[in-house]
mmCIF file of C-alpha atoms and ligand atoms in Angstrom:
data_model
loop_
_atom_site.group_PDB
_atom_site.id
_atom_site.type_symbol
_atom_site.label_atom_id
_atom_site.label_comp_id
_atom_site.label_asym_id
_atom_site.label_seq_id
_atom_site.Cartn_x
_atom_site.Cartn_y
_atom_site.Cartn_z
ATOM 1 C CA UNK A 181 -101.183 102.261 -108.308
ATOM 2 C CA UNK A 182 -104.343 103.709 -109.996
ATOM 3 C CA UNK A 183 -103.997 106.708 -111.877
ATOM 4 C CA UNK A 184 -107.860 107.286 -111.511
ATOM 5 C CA UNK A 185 -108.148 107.031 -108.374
ATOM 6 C CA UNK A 186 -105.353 109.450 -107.433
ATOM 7 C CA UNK A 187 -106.555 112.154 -109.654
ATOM 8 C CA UNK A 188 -110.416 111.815 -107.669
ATOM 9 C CA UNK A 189 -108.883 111.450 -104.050
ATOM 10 C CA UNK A 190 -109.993 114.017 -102.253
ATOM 11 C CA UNK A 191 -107.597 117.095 -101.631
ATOM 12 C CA UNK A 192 -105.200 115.350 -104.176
ATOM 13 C CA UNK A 193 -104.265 118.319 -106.091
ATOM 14 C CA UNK A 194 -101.451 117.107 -108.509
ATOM 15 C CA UNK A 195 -100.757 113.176 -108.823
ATOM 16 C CA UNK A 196 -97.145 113.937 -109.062
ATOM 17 C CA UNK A 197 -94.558 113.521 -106.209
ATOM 18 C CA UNK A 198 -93.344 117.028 -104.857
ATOM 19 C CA UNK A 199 -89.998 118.593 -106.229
ATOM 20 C CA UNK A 200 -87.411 120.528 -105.229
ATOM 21 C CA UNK A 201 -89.695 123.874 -105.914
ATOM 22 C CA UNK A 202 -93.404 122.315 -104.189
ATOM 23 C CA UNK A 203 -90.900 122.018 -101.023
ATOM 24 C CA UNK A 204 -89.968 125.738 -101.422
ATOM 25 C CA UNK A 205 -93.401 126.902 -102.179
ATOM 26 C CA UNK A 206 -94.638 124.869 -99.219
ATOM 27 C CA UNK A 207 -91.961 126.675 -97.177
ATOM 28 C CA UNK A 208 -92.914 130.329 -98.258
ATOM 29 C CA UNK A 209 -96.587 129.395 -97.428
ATOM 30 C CA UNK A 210 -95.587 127.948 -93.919
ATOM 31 C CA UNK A 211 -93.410 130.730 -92.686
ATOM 32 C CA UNK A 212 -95.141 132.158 -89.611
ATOM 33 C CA UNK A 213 -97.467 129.517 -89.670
ATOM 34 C CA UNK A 214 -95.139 126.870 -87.766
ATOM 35 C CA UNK A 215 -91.839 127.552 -85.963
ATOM 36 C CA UNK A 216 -88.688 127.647 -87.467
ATOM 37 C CA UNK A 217 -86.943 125.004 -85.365
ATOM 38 C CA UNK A 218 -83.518 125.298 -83.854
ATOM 39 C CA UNK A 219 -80.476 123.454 -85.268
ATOM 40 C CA UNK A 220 -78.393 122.843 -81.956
ATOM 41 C CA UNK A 221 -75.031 121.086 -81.531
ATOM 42 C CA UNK A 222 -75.063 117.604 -79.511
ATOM 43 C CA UNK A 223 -72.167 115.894 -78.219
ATOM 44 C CA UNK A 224 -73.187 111.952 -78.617
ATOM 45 C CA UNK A 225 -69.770 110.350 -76.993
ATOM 46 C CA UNK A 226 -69.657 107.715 -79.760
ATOM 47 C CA UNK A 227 -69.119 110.824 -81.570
ATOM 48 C CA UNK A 228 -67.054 112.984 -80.410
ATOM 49 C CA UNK A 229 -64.629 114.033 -83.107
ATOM 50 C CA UNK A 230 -67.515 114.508 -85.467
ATOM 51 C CA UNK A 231 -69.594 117.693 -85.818
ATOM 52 C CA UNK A 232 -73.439 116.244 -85.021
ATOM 53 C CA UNK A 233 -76.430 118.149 -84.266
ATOM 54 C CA UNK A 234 -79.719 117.696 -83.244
ATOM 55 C CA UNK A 235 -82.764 119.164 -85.226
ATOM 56 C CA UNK A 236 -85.386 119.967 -82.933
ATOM 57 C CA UNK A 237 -88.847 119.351 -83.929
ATOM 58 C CA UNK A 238 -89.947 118.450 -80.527
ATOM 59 C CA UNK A 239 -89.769 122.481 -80.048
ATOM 60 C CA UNK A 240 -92.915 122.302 -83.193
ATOM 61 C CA UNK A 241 -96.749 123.796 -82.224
ATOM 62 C CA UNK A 242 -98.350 120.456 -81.211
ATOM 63 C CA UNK A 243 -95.177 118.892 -79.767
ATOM 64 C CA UNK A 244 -94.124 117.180 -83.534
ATOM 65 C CA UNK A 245 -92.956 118.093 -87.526
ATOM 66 C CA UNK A 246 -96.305 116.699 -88.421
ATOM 67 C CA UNK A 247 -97.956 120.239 -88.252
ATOM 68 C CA UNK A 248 -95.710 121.236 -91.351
ATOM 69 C CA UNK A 249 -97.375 118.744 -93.649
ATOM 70 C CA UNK A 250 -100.943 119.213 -92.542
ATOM 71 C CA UNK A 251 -100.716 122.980 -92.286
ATOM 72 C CA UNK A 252 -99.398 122.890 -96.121
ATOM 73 C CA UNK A 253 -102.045 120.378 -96.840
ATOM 74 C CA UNK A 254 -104.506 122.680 -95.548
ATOM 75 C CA UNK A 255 -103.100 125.813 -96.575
ATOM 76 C CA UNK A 256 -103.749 124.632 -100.190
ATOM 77 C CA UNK A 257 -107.253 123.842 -100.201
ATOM 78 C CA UNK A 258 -109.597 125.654 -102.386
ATOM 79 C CA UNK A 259 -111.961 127.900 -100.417
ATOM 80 C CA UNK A 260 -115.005 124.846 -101.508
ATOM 81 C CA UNK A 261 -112.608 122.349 -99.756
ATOM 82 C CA UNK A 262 -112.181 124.464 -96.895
ATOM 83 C CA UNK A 263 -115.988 125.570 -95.869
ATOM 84 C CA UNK A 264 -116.580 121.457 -95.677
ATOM 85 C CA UNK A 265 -113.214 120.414 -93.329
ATOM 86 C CA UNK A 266 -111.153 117.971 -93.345
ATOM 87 C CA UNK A 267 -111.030 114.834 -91.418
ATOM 88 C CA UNK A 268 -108.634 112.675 -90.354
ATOM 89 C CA UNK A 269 -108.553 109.263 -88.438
ATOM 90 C CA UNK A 270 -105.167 109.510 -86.578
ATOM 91 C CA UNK A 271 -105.006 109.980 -82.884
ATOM 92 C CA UNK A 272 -101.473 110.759 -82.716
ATOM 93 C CA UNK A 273 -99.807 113.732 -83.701
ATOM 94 C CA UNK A 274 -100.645 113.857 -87.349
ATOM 95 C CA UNK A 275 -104.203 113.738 -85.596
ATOM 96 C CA UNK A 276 -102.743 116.472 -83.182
ATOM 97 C CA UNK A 277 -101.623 118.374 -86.599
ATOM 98 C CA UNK A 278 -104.882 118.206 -88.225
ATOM 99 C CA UNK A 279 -106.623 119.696 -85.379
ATOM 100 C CA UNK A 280 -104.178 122.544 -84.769
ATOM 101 C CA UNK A 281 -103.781 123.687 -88.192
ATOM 102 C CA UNK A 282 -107.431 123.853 -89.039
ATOM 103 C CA UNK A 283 -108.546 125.824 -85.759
ATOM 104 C CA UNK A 284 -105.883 128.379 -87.042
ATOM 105 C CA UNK A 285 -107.204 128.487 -90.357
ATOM 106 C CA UNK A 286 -110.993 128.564 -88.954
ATOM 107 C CA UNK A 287 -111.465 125.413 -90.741
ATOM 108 C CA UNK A 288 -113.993 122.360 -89.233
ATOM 109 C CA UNK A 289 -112.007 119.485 -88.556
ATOM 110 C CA UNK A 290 -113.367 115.753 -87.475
ATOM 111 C CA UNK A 291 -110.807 112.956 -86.354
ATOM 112 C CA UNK A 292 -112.529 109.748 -86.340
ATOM 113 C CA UNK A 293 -111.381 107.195 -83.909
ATOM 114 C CA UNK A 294 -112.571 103.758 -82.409
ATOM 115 C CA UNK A 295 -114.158 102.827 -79.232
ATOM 116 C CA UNK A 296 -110.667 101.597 -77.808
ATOM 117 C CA UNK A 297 -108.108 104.696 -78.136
ATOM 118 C CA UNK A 298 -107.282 105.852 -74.695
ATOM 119 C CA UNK A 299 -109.570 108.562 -72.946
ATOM 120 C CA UNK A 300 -106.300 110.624 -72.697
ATOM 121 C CA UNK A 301 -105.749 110.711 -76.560
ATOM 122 C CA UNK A 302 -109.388 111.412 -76.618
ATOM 123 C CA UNK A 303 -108.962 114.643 -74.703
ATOM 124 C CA UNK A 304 -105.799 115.987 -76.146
ATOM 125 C CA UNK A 305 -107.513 115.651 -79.377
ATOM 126 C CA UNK A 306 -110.560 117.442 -78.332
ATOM 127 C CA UNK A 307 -108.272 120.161 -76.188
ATOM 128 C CA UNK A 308 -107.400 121.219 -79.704
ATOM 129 C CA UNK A 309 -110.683 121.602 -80.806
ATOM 130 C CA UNK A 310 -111.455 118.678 -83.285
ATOM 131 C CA UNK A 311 -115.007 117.215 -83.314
ATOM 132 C CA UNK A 312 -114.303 113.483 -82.316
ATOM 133 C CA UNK A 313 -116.108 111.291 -83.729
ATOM 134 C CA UNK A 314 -115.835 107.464 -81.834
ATOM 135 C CA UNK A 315 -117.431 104.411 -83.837
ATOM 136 C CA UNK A 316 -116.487 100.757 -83.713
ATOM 137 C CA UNK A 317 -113.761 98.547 -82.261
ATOM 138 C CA UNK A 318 -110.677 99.424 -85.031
ATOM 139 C CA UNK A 319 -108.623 101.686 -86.857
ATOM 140 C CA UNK A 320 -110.537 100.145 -89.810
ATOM 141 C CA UNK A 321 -113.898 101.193 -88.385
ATOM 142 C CA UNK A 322 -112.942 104.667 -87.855
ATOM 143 C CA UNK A 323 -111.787 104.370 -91.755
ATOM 144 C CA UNK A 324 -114.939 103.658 -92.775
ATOM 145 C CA UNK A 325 -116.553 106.400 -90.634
ATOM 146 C CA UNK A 326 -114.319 108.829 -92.137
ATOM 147 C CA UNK A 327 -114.802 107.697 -96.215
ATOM 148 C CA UNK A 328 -118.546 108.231 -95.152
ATOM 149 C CA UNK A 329 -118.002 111.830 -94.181
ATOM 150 C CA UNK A 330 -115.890 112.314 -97.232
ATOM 151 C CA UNK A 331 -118.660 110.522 -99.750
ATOM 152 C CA UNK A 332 -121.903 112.619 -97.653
ATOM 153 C CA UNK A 333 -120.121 115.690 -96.849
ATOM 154 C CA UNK A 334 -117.640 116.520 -98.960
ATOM 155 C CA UNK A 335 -115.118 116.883 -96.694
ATOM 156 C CA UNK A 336 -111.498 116.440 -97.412
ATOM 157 C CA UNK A 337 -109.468 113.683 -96.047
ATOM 158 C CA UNK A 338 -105.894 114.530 -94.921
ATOM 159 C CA UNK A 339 -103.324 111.509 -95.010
ATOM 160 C CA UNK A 340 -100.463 110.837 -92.716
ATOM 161 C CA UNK A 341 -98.323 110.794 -95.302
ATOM 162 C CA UNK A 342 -98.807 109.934 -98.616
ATOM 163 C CA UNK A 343 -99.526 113.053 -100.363
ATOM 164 C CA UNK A 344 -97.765 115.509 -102.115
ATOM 165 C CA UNK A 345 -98.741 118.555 -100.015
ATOM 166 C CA UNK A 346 -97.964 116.530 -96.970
ATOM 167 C CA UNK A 347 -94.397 115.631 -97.818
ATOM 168 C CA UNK A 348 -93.814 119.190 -99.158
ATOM 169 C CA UNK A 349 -94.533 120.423 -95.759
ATOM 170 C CA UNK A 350 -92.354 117.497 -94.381
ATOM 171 C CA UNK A 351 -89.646 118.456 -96.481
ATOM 172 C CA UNK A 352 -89.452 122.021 -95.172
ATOM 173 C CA UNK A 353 -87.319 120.637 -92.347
ATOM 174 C CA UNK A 354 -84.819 119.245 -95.203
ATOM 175 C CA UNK A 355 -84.505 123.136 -96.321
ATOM 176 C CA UNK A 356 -83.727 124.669 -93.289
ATOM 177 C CA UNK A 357 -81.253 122.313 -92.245
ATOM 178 C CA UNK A 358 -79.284 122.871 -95.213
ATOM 179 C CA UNK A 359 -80.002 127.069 -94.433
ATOM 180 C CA UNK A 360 -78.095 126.113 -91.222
ATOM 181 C CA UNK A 361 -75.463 123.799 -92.113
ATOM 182 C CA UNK A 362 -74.278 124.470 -95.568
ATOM 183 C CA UNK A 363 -72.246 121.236 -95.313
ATOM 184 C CA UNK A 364 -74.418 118.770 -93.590
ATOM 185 C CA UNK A 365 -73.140 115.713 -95.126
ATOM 186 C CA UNK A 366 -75.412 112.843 -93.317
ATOM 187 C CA UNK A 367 -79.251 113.362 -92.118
ATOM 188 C CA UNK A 368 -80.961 110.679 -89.838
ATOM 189 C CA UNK A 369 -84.727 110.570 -89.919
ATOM 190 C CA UNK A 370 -86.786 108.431 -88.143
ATOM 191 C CA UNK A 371 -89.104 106.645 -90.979
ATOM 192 C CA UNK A 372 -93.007 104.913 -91.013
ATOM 193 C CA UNK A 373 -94.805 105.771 -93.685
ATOM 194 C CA UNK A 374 -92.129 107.838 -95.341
ATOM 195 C CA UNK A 375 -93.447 111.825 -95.938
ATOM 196 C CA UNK A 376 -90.849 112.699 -93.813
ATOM 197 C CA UNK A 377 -87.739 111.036 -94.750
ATOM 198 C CA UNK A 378 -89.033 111.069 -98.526
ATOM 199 C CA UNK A 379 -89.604 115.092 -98.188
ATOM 200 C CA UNK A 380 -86.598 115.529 -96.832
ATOM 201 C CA UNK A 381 -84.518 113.224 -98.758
ATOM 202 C CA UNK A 382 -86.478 115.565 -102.448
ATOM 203 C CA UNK A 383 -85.020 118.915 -100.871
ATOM 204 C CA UNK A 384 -81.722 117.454 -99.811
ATOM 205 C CA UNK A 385 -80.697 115.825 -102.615
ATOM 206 C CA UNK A 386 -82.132 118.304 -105.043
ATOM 207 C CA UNK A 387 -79.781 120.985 -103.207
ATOM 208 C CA UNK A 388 -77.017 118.575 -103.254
ATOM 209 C CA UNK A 389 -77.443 115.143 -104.332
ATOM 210 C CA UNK A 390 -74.444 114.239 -101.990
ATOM 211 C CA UNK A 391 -76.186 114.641 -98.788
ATOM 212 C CA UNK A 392 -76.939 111.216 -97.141
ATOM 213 C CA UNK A 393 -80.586 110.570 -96.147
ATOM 214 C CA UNK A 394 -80.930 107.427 -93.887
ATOM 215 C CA UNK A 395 -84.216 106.234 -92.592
ATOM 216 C CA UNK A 396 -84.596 104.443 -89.738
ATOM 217 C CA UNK A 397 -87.347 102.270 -88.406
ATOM 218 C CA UNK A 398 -88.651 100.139 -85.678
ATOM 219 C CA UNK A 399 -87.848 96.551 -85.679
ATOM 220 C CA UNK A 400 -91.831 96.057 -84.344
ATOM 221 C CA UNK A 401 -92.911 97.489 -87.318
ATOM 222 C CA UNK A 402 -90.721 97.194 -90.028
ATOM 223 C CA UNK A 403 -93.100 98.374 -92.803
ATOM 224 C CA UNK A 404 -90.863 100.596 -95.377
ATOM 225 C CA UNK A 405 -88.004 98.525 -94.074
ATOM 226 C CA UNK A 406 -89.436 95.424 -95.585
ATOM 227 C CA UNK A 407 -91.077 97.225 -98.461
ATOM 228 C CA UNK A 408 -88.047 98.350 -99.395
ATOM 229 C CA UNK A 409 -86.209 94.762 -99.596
ATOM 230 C CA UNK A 410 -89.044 93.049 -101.488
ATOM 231 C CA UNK A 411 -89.378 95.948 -104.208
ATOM 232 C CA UNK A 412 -92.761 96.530 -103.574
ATOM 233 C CA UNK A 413 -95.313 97.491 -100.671
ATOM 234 C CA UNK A 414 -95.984 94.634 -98.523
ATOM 235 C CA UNK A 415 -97.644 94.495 -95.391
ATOM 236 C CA UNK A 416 -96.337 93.374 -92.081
ATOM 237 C CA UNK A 417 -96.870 92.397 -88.398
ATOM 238 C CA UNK A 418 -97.455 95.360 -85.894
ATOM 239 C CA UNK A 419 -96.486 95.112 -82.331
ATOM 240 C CA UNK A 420 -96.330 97.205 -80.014
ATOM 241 C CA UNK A 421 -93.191 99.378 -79.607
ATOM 242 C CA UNK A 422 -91.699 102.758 -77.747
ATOM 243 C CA UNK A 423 -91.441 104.349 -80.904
ATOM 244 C CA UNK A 424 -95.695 104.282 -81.382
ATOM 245 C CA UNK A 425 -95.005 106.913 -83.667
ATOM 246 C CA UNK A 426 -93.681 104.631 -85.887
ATOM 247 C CA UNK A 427 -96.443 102.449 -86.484
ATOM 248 C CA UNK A 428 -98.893 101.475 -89.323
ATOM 249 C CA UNK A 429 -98.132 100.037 -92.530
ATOM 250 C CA UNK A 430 -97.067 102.397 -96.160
ATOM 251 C CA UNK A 431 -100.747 100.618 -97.659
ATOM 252 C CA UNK A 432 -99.954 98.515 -100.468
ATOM 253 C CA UNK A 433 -102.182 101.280 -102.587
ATOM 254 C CA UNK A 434 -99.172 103.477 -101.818
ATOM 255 C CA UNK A 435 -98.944 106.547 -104.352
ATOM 256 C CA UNK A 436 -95.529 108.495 -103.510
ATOM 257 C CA UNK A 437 -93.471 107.465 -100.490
ATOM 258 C CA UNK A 438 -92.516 103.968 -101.523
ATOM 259 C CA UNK A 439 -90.893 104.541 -104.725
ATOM 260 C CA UNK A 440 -89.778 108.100 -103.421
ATOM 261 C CA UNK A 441 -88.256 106.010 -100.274
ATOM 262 C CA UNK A 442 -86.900 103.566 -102.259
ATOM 263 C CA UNK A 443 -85.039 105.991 -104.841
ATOM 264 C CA UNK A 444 -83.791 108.357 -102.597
ATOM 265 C CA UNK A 445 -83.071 106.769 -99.299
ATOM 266 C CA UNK A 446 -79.253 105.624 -99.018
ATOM 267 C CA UNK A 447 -80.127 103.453 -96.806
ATOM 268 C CA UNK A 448 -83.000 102.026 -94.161
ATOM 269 C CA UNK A 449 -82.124 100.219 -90.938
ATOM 270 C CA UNK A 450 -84.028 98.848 -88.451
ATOM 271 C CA UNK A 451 -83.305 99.419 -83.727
ATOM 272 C CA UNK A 452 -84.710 97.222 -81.374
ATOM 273 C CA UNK A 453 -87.050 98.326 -78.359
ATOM 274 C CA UNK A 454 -83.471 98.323 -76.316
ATOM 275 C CA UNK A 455 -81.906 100.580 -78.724
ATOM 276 C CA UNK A 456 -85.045 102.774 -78.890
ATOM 277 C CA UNK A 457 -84.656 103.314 -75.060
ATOM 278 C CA UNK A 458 -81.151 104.059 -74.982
ATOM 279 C CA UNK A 459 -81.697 106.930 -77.322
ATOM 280 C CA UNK A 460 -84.714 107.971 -74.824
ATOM 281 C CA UNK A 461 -82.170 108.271 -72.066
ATOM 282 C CA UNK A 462 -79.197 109.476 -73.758
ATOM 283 C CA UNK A 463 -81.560 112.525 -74.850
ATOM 284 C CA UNK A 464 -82.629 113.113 -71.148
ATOM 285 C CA UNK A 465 -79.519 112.260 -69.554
ATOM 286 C CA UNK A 466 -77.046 114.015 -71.686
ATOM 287 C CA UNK A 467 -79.100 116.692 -73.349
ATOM 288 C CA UNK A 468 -82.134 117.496 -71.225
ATOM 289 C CA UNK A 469 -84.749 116.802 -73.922
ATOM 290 C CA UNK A 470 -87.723 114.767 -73.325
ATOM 291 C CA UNK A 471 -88.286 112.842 -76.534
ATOM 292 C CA UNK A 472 -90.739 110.086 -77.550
ATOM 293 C CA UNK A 473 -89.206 107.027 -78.759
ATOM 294 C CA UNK A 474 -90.300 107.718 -82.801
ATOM 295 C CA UNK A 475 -87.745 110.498 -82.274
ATOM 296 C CA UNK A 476 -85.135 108.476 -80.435
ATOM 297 C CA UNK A 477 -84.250 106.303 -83.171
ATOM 298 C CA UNK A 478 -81.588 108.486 -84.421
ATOM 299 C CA UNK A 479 -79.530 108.803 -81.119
ATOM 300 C CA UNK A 480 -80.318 104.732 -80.373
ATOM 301 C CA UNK A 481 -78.859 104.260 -84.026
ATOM 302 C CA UNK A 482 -75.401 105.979 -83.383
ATOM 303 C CA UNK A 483 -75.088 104.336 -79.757
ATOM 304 C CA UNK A 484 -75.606 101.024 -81.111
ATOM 305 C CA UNK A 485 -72.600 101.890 -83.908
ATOM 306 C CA UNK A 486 -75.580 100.828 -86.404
ATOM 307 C CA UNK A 487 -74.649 104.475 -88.556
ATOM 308 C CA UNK A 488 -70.996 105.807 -88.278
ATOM 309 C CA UNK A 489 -71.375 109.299 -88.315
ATOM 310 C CA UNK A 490 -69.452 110.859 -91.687
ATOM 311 C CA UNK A 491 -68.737 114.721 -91.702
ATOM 312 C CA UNK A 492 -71.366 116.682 -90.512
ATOM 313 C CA UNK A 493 -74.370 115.085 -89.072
ATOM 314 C CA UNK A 494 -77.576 115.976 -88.300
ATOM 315 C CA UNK A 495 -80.369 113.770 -85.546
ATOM 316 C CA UNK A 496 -83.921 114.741 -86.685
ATOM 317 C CA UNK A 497 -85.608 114.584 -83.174
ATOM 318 C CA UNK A 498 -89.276 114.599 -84.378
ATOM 319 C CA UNK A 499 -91.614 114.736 -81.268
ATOM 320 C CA UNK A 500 -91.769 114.664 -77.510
ATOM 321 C CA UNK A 501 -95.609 113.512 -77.087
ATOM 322 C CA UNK A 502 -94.847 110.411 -74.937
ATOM 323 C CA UNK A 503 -96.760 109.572 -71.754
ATOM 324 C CA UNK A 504 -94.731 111.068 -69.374
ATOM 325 C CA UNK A 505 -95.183 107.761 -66.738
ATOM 326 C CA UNK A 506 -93.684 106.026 -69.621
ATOM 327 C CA UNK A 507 -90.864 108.376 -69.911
ATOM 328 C CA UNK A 508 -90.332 107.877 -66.343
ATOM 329 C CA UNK A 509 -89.979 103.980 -66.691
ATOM 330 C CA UNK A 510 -87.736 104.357 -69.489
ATOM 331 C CA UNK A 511 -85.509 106.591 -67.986
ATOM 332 C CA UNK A 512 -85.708 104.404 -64.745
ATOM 333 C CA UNK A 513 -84.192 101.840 -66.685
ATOM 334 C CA UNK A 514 -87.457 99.928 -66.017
ATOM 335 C CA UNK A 515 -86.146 97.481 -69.252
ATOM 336 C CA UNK A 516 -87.296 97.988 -73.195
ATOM 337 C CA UNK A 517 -90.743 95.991 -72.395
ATOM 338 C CA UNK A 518 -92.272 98.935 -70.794
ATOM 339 C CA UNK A 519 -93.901 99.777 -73.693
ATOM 340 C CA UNK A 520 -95.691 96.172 -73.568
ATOM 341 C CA UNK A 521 -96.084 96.962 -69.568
ATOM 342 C CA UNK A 522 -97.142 100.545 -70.275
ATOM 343 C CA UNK A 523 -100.085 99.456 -72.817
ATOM 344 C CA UNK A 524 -101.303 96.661 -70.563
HETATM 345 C C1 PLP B 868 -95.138 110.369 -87.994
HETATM 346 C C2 PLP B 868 -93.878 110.418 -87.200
HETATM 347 C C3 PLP B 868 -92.662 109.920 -87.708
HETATM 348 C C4 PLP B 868 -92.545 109.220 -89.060
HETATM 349 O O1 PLP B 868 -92.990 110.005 -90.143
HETATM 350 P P1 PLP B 868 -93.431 109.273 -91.523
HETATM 351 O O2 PLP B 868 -93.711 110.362 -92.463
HETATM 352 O O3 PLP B 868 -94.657 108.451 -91.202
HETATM 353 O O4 PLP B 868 -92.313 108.389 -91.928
HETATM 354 C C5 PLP B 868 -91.519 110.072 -86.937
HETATM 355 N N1 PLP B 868 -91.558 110.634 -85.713
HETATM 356 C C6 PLP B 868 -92.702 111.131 -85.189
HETATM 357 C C7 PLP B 868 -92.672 111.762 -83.852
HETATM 358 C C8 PLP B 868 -93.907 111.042 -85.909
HETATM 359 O O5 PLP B 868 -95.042 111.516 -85.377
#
């Protein structure tokens, strides 16, 4: 960690992890901004004698919880920061967030993005009303694009998820779960680069530090899993997995979420791409909901018996943008290498 650079990264506006009261600020400045999701009961078989719900952030603007922290991120810009845009090189939902939340705010937003991301993630991108910007062959490429428009325009940069006014927004969800269910003893929350689990886990345990936070992860992509164990950031191998969502390493630069993830987390486990899919179809079959497999993990967790539900627990089902062929396959039964079929 760098203390410099934090304090000069753009849009950074305090080089402290959020607390308890950023959370609740972020959630005064987000009401009416982003819905107020529903808490509804589920009925998991494995189960049955327990009180579990499922948090629905597939019902979010944008189809995912990622519009919390990039609305909040936004939201607190100074009005400089926000007549030069931000910029962002995620094609996913966070990419998805950007774009929303800065049409709403009037704001000029640019995702950067390589040569080889899908015309289809192109489009949604652009539906939304980002400027795309396509250069090079990589992720890293795009990267480099982006620190250019930062450096020559001034524009702001808005990260996935390690920043404060990111996780604040992420941790939103954390407050109004507790609103709902005083009691809530266990939360599962699907967990890459950590805002989300490390938000939520800062307003749960702040409200009571009883409430168990578990974080739960892709075996594909095990990067906070493995982080975690060694004690430090580390980087590891990426393949490709239902749960896309969930993929990208924490940087070994990281600021917040990995000591925030490693404090507060009770405890990280990891599904396979089989266990992704049964949560998949469970949601559809048993609960109507279409979910992508980053927000299955929960549901594939407690049918594999991998968390024993204790008290009252809540899913966090965090997005339903999945390719709805692929959706199809899964729920076919068409065998937890789709994904590998899907992408070739
Ligand atoms: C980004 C994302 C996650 C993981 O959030 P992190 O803050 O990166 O841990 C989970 N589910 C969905 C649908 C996401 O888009």
């Amino acid at each position: 960690m760098n203390r410099t650079q934090a304090i000069s990264s753009p849009g950074a506006k305090h080089e402290h992890a959020p607390s308890l009261a950023d959370v609740k600020a972020a959630q005064a400045r987000l009401a009416g901004c982003v819905v107020r999701t529903p808490l509804v009961e589920s009925d998991i078989p494995v189960a049955n004698d327990r009180q579990l719900f499922h948090k629905l952030e597939l019902c979010q603007n944008t189809g995912a919880f990622k519009l919390r922290g990039a609305t909040n991120a936004i939201l607190n810009l100074s009005q400089e920061r926000r007549a030069r845009g931000v910029i962002t090189v995620s094609t996913g939902n966070h990419g998805r967030a950007v774009s929303y939340a800065a049409r709403k705010e009037g704001l000029r937003a640019v995702v950067c993005m390589s040569r080889l991301v899908p015309d289809n993630k192109v489009e949604a991108i652009r539906a939304l009303g980002a400027d795309v910007r396509i250069h090079g062959d990589s992720q890293d490429d795009a990267a480099e694009m982006a620190e250019g428009l930062v450096r020559d325009e001034g524009m702001t940069l808005i990260p996935p998820f390690d920043h404060p006014d990111v996780m604040a927004g992420q941790g939103t969800i954390g407050l109004e779960i507790i609103e709902d269910l005083p009691d809530v003893e266990t939360i599962l929350v699907p967990l890459s680069g950590g805002g989300l689990a490390g938000g939520i886990a800062i307003a749960a345990k702040a409200e009571n530090p009883d409430i168990r936070v578990i974080g739960i992860s892709t075996k594909q992509c095990p990067a906070m899993y493995e982080s975690v164990k060694a004690g430090r950031p580390v980087n590891v191998p990426e393949h490709e997995s239902l749960a896309d969502s969930l993929g990208g390493g924490i940087g070994l630069d990281n600021r917040y979420t990995f000591a925030l993830c490693r404090e507060l987390l009770d405890e990280t486990l990891l599904l396979s791409e089989t266990e992704i899919a049964a949560g998949i179809v469970h949601a559809f079959e048993a609960e109507g909901e279409v979910i992508e497999g980053a927000a299955a993990v929960g549901i594939g967790a407690l049918l594999a018996g991998k968390v024993r539900p204790a008290g009252s627990t809540v899913v966090l089902l965090t997005g339903c943008n999945i390719d709805p062929e692929l959706h199809r396959r899964v729920v076919a039964g068409e065998g937890p290498d789709v994904a590998e079929r899907a992408a070739g």
